Tab-separated table of C-alpha atoms in Angstrom:
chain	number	residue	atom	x	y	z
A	23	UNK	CA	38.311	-27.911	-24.713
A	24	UNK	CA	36.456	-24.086	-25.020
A	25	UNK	CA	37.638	-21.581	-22.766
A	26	UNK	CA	34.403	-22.527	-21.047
A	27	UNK	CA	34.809	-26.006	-20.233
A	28	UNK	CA	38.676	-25.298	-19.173
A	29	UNK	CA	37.105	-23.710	-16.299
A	30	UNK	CA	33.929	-25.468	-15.907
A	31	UNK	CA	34.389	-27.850	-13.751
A	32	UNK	CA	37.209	-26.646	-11.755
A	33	UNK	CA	35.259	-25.827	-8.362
A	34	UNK	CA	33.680	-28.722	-6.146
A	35	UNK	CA	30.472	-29.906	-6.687
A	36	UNK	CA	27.557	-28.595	-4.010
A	37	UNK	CA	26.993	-31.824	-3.265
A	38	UNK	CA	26.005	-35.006	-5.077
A	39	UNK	CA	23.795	-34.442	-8.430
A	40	UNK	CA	20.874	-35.967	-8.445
A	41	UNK	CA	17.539	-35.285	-10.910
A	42	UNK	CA	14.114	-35.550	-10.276
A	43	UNK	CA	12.422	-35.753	-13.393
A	44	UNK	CA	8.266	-35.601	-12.443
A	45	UNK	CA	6.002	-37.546	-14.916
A	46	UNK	CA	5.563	-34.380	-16.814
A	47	UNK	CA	8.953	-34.288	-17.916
A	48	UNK	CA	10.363	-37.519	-18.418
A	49	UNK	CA	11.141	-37.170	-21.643
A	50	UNK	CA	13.535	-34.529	-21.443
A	51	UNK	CA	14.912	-35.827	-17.969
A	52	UNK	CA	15.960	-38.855	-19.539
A	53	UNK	CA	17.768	-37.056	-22.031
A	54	UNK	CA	19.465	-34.647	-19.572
A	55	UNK	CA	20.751	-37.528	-18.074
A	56	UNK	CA	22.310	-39.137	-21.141
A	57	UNK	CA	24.109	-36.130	-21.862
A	58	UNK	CA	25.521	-35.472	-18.001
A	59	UNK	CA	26.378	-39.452	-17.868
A	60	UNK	CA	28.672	-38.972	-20.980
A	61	UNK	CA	30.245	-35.908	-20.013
A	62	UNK	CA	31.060	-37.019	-17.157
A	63	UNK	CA	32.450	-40.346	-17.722
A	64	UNK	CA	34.516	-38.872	-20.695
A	65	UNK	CA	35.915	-36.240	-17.557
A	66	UNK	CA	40.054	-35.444	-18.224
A	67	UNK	CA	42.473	-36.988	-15.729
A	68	UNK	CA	43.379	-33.557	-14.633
A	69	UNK	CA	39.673	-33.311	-13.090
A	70	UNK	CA	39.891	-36.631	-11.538
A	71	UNK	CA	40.052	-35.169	-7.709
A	72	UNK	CA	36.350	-33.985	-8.528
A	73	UNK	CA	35.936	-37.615	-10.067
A	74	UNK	CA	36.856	-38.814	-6.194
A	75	UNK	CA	33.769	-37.472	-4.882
A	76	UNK	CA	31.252	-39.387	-3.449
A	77	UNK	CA	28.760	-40.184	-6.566
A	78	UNK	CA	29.976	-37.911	-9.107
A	79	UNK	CA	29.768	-40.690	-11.584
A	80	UNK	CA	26.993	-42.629	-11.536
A	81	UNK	CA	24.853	-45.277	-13.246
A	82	UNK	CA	22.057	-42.451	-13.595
A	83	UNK	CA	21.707	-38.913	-11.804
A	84	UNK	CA	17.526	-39.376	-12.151
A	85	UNK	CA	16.262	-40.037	-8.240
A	86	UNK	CA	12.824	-42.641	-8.428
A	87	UNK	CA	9.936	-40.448	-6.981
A	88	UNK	CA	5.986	-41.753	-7.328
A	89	UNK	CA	3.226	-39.539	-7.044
A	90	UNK	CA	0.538	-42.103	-6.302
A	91	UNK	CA	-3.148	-41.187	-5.976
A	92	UNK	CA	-5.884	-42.856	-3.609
A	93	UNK	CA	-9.627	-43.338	-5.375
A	94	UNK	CA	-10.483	-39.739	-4.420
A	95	UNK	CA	-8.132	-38.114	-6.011
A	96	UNK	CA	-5.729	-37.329	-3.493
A	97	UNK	CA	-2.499	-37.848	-3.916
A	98	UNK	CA	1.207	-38.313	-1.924
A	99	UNK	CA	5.045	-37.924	-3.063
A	100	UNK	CA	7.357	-40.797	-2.267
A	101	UNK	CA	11.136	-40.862	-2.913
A	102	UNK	CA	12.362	-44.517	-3.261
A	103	UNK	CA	15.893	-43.715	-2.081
A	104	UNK	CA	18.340	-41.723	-0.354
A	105	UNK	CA	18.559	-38.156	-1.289
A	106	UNK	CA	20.045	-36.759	2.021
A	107	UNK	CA	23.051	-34.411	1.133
A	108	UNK	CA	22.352	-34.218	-2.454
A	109	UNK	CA	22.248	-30.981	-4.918
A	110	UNK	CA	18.556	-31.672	-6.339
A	111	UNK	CA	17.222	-30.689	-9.689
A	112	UNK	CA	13.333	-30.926	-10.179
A	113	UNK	CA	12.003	-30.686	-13.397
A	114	UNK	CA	8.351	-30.197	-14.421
A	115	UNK	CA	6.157	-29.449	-16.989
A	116	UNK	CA	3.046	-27.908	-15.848
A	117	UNK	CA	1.354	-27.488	-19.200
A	118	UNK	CA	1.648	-31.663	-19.990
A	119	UNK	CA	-1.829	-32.635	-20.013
A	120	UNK	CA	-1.670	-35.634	-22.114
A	121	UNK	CA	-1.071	-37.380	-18.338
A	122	UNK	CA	-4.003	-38.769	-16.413
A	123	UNK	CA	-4.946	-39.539	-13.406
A	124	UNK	CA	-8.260	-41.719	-11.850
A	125	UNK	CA	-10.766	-39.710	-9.458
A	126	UNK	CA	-14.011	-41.890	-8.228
A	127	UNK	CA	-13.718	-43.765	-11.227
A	128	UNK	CA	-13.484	-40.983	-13.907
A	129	UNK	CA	-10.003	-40.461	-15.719
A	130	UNK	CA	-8.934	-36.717	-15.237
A	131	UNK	CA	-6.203	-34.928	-17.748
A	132	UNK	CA	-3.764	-33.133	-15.501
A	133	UNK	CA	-3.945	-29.804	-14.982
A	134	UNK	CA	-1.246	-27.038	-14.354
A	135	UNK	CA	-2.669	-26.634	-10.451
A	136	UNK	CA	-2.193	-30.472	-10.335
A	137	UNK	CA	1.287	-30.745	-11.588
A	138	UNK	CA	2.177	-27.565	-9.586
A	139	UNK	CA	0.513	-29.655	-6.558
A	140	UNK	CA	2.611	-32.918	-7.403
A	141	UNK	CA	6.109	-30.713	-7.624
A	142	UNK	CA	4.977	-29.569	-3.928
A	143	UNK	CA	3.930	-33.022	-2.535
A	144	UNK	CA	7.906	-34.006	-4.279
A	145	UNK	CA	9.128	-31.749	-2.653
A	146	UNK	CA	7.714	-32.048	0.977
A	147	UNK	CA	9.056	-35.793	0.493
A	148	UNK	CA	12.375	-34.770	0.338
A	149	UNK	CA	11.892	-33.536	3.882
A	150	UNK	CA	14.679	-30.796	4.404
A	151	UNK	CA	17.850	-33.684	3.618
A	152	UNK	CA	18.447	-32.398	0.301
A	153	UNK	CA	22.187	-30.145	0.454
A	154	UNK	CA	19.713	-28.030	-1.947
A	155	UNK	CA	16.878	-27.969	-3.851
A	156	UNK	CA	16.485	-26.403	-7.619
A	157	UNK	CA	13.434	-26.249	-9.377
A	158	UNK	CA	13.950	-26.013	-13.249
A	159	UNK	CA	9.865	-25.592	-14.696
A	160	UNK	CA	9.923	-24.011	-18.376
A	161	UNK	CA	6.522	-22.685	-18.390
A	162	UNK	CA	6.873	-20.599	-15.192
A	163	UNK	CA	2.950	-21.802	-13.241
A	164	UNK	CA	0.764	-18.803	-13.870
A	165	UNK	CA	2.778	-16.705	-15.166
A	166	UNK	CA	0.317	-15.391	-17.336
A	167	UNK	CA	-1.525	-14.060	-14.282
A	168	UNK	CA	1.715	-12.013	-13.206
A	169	UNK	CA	0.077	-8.440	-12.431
A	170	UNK	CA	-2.924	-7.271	-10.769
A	171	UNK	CA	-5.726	-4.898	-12.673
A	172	UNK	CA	-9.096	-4.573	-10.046
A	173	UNK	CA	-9.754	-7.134	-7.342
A	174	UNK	CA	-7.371	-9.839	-9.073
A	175	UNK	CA	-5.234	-12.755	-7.191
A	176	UNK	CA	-1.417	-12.596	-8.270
A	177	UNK	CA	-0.946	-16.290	-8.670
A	178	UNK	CA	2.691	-16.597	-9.972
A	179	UNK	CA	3.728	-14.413	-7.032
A	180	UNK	CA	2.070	-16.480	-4.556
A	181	UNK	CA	3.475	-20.003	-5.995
A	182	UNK	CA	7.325	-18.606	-6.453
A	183	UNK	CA	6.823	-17.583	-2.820
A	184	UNK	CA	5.243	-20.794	-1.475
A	185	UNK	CA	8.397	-22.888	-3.080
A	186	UNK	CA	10.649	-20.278	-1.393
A	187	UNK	CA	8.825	-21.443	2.002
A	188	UNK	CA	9.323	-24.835	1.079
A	189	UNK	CA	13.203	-24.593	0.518
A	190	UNK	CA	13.875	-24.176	-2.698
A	191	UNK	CA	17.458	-21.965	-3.368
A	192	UNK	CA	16.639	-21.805	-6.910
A	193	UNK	CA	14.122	-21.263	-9.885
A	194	UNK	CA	15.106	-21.854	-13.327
A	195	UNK	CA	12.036	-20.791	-15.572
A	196	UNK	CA	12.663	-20.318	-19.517
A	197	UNK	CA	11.172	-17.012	-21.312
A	198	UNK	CA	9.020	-15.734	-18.220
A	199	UNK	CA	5.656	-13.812	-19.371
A	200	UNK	CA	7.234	-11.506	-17.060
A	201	UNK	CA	10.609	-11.935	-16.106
A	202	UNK	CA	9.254	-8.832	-12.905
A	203	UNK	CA	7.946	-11.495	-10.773
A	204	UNK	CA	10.980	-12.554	-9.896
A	205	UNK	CA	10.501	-9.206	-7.461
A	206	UNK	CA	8.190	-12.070	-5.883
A	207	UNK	CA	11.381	-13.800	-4.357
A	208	UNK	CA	14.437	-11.155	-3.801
A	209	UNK	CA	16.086	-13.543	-1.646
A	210	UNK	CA	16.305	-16.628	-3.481
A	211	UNK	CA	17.874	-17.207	-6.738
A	212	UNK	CA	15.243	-17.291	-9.969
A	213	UNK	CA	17.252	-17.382	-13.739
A	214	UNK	CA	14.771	-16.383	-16.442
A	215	UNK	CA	16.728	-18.442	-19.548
A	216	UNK	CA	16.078	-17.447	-23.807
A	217	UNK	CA	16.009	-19.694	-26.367
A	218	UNK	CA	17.184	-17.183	-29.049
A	219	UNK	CA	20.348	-19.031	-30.051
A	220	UNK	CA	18.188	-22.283	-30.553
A	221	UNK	CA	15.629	-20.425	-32.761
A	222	UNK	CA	18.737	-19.110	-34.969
A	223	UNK	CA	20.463	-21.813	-35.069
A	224	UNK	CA	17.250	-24.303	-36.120
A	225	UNK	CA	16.045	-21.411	-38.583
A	226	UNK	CA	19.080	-20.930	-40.107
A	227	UNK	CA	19.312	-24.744	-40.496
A	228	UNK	CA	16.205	-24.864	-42.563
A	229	UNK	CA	16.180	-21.960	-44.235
A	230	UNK	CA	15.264	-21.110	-47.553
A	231	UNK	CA	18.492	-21.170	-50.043
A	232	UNK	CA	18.209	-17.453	-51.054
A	233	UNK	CA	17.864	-15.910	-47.046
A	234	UNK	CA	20.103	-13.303	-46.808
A	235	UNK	CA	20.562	-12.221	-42.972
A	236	UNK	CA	20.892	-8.414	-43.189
A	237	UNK	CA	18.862	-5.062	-43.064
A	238	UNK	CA	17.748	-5.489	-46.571
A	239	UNK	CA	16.295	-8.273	-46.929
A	240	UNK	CA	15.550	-9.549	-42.683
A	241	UNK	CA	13.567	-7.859	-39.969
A	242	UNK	CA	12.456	-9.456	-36.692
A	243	UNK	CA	8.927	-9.015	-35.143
A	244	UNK	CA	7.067	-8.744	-32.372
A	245	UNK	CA	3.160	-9.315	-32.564
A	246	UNK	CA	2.571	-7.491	-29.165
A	247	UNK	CA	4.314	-4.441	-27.072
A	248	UNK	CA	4.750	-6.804	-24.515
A	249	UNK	CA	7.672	-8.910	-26.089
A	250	UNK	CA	9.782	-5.645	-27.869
A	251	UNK	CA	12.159	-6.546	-25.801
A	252	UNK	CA	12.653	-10.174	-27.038
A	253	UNK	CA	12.620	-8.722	-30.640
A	254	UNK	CA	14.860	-6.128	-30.341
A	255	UNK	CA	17.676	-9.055	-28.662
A	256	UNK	CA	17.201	-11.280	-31.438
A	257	UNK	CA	17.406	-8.014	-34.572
A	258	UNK	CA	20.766	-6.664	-32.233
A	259	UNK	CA	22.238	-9.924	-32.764
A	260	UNK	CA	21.442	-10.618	-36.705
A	261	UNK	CA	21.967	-7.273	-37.205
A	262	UNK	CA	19.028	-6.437	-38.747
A	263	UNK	CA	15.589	-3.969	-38.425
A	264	UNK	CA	12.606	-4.579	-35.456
A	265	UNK	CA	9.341	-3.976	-36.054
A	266	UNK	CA	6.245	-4.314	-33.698
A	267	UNK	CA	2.306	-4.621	-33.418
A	268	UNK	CA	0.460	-3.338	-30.981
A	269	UNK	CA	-2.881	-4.665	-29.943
A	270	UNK	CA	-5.741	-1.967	-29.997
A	271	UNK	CA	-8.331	-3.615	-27.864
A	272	UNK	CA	-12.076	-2.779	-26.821
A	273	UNK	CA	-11.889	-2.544	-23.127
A	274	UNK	CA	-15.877	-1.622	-22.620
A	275	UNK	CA	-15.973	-5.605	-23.350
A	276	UNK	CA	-14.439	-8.953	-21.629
A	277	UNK	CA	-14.516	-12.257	-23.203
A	278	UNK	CA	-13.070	-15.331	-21.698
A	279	UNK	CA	-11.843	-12.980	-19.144
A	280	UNK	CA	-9.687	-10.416	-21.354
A	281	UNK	CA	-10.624	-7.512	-23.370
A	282	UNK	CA	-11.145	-8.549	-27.302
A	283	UNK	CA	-8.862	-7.370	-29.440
A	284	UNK	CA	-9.874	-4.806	-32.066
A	285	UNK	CA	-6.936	-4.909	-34.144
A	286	UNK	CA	-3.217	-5.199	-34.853
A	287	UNK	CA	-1.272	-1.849	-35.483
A	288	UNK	CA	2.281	-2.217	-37.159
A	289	UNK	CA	4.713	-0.007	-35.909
A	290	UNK	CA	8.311	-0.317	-38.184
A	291	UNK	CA	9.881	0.074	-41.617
A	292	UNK	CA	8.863	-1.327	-44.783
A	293	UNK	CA	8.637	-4.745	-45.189
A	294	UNK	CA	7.972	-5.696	-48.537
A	295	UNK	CA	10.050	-8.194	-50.103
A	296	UNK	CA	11.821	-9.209	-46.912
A	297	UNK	CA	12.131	-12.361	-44.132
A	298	UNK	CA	10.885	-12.081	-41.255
A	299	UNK	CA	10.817	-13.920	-38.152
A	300	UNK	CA	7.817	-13.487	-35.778
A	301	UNK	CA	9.289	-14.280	-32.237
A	302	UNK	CA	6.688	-14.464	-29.273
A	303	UNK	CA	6.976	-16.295	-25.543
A	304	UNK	CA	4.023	-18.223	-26.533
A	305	UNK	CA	1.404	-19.441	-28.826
A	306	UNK	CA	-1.723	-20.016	-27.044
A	307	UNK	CA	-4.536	-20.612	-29.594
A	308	UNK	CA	-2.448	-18.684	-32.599
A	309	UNK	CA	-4.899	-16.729	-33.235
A	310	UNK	CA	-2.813	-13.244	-32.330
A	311	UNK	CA	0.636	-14.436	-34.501
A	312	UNK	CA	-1.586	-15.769	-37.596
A	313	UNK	CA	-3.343	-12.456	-37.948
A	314	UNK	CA	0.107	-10.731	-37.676
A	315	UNK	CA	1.452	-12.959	-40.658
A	316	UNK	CA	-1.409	-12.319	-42.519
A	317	UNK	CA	-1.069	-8.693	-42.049
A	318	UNK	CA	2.600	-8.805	-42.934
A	319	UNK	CA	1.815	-11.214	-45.997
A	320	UNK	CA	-0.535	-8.471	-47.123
A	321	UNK	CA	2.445	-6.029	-46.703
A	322	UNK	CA	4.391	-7.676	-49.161
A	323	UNK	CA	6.552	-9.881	-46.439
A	324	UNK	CA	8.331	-12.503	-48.200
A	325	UNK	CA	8.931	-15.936	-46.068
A	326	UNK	CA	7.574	-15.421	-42.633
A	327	UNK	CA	8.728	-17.780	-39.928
A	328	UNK	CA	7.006	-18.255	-36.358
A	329	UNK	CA	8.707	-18.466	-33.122
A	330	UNK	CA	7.805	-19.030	-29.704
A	331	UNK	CA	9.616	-20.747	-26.891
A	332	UNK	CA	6.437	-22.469	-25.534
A	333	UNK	CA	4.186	-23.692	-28.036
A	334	UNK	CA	0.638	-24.829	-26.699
A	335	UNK	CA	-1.971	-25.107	-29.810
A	336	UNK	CA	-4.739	-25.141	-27.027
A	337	UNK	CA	-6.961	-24.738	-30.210
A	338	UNK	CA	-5.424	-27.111	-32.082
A	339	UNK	CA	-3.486	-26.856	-35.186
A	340	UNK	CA	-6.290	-26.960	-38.179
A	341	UNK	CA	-5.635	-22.987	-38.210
A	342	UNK	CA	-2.098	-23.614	-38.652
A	343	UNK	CA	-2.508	-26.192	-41.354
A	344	UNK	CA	-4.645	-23.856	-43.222
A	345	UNK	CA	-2.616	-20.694	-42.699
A	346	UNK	CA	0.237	-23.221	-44.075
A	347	UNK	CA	-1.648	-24.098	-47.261
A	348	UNK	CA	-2.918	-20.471	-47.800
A	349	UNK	CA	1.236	-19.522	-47.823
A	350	UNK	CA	0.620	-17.292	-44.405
A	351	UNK	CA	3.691	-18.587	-42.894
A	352	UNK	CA	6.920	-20.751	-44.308
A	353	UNK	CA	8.446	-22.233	-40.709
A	354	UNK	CA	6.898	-22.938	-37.292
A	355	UNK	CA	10.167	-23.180	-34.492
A	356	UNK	CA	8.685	-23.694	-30.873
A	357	UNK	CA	10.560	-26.045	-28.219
A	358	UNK	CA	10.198	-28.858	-26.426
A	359	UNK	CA	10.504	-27.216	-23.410
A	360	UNK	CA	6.236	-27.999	-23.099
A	361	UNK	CA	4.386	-31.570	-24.380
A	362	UNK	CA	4.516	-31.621	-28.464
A	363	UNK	CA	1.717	-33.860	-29.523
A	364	UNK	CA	2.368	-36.554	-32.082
A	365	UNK	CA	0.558	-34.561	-34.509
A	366	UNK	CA	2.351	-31.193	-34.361
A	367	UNK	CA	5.782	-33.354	-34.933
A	368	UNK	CA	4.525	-34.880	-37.702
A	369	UNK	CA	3.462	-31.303	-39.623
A	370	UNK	CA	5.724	-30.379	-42.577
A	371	UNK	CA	6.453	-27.357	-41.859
A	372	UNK	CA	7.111	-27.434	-38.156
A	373	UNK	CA	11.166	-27.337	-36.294
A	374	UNK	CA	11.060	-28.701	-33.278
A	375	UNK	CA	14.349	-27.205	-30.720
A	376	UNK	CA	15.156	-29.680	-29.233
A	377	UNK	CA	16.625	-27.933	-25.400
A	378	UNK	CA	17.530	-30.839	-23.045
A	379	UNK	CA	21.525	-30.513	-23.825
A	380	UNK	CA	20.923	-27.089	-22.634
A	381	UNK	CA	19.609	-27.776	-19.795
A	382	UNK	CA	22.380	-30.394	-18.903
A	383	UNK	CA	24.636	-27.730	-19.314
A	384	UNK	CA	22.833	-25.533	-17.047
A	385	UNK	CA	22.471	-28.241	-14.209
A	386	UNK	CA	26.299	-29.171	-14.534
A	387	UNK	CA	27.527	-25.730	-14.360
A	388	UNK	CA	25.085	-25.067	-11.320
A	389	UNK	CA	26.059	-28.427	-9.911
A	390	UNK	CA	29.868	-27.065	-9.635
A	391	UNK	CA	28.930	-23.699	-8.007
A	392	UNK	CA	30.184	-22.401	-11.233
A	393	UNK	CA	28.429	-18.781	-12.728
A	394	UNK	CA	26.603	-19.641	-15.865
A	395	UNK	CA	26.488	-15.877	-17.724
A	396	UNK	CA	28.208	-17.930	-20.006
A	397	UNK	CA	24.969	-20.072	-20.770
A	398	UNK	CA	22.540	-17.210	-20.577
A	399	UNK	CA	24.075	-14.725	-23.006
A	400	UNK	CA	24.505	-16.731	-26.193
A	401	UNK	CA	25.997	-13.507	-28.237
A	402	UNK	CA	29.239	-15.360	-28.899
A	403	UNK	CA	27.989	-18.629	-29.650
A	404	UNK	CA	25.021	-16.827	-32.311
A	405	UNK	CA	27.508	-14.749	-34.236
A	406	UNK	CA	29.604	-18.204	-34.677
A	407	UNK	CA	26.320	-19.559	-36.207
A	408	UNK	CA	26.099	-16.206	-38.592
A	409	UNK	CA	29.750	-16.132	-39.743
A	410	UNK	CA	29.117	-20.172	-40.571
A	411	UNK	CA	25.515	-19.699	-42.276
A	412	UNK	CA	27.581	-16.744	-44.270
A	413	UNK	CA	30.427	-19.251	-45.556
A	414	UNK	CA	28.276	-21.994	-45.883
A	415	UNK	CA	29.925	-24.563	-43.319
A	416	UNK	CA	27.346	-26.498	-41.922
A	417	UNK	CA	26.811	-26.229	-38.160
């Protein structure tokens, strides 16, 4: 056992674990499950008072909930068994729309306002017998709409504070646009979670043979002001240069709602002959990280590889496959933290992180009342990746 898990499940559970996996995320619940069914089956003797507990072993921790809908649309939450005194972990997806629903006879894609609607109608079924209620969404629900410039709603503050209202103790969100609007909430507990030791540790993996991960021949890159922050975690741990673009925009103009952007402006060292690894929260259309590669390309950057936690491809990926061909980028990493169409799995150059074991880990520790700074600052566990890639162990 780590000095982690020697102390990880020493306190009592909250109550019974039980996971609520909405249609969205089904996937990954399943897979959360496996992982918390083996663990804890394969539990020490020394641990077995915990083991006594009513349900702490089960057949399966996922809870059957419906969402039906009625020919207009409408739609109810059922839960199909007892949840009363159990420690309750939601999980959604709002940006799944490859799920449909029928609405007078017309098949509808799902949108983020109707997931966000389902995880409330969930919730309401639950009816206040839940011990406690957690609700673990990856792509925080309008988050993108997280500040207010002119007469503008503030969404993402509105929805963290209706779920407060509802009963939910706790928010688990994954690389938050904004991690501020958790100022939405001050009384409730919201954990904004990074996926920097997965990007690592999967770029690492597939790597070309002759990356070196130092100063010389590495830097780390954000395409916008907005994510320096994100950058300057990841080139702190590898030990290596940041360098950033800012957008210049034209803010006499609005398309699609936004201001256009003019152009990119790199602010950093030199970057010819060198890696580097573009790391972003998302990629929307791609439009903003390909015209950063192609910038650094032009610069003399060597292999460029693209990160970003939530990877969406609302445009689709015939700009990737051609930035691909023209030798624009060498990796793609995003997670599966959002819905990965068929196609973007099957691309040649893309790494998929795969973050349900994660997430087990996060609703286990949780479950036991236990602190999980542990889980959320990865430094440890990323410099045991470096010291590995150095010596060439595999990992």
């Amino acid at each position: 056992m780590s000095k982690h898990e020697s102390n990880y499940y020493d306190s009592y559970p909250v109550g019974r674990l039980g996971i609520i996996a909405l249609k969205s995320c089904e996937e990954i619940g399943r897979k959360v499950n496996d992982y918390l069914l083996t663990w804890r089956a394969q539990r020490e003797s020394s641990l077995s008072y915990n083991m006594e507990a009513e349900g702490y072993v089960r057949d399966t921790f996922l809870i059957n909930t419906r969402v039906p809908r009625f020919g207009s649309g409408e739609g109810k939450g059922i839960v199909d068994e007892s949840i009363r005194g159990d420690d309750l972990y939601l999980l959604v997806d709002i940006c799944n729309y490859s799920i449909t629903y029928r609405m007078n006879g017309f098949s509808n894609r799902m949108s983020p306002d109707d997931h966000f609607q389902d995880l409330k109608r969930t919730i309401a079924a639950i009816g206040g017998k839940a011990r406690r209620i957690n609700v673990i969404m990856p792509f925080l629900y309008e988050s993108r709409q997280h500040k207010r410039t002119g007469r503008e709603s503030l969404d993402c503050a509105l929805a963290l504070q209706e779920l407060a209202e509802m009963g939910v103790d706790n928010i688990i969100t994954f690389d938050a646009h904004d991690p501020r609007v958790v100022n939405a909430m001050p009384l409730h507990g919201f954990e904004n979670v990074q996926a920097t030791y997965q990007f690592i540790k999967n770029i690492l993996r597939n790597a070309e043979p002759d990356t070196k991960i130092d100063s010389d021949h590495l830097m780390v890159i954000s395409p916008d002001e907005g994510g320096m922050n994100r950058a300057i975690y990841m080139a702190n741990n590898l030990s290596v240069d940041m360098g950033m673009f800012y957008k210049r925009r034209d803010y006499s103009t609005i398309i699609d709602g936004k201001n256009p952007i003019v152009a990119h402006e790199f602010l950093g060292a030199d970057v010819d002959g060198k890696d580097m690894i573009i790391v972003d929260d998302m990629i929307s259309s791609g439009d903003s990280i390909l015209e950063v590669a192609g910038l650094l390309k032009k610069k003399g950057a060597r292999h460029i590889y693209l990160c970003a936690t939530f990877g969406l491809f609302t445009n689709g990926m015939e700009r990737f496959d051609q930035a691909f061909r023209e030798g624009l980028f060498t990796k793609l990493v995003t997670t599966n933290l959002v819905y990965q169409t068929p196609e973007l799995l099957e691309r040649p150059y893309y790494i998929g992180c795969d973050m349900s074991k994660y997430i087990a880990l996060l609703i286990d520790t949780l479950n036991h009342d236990t602190s999980i700074s542990s889980l959320l600052n990865p430094v440890a566990r990323i410099q045991k990746i470096l010291k590995k890639f150095e010596e060439g162990i595999p990992f």
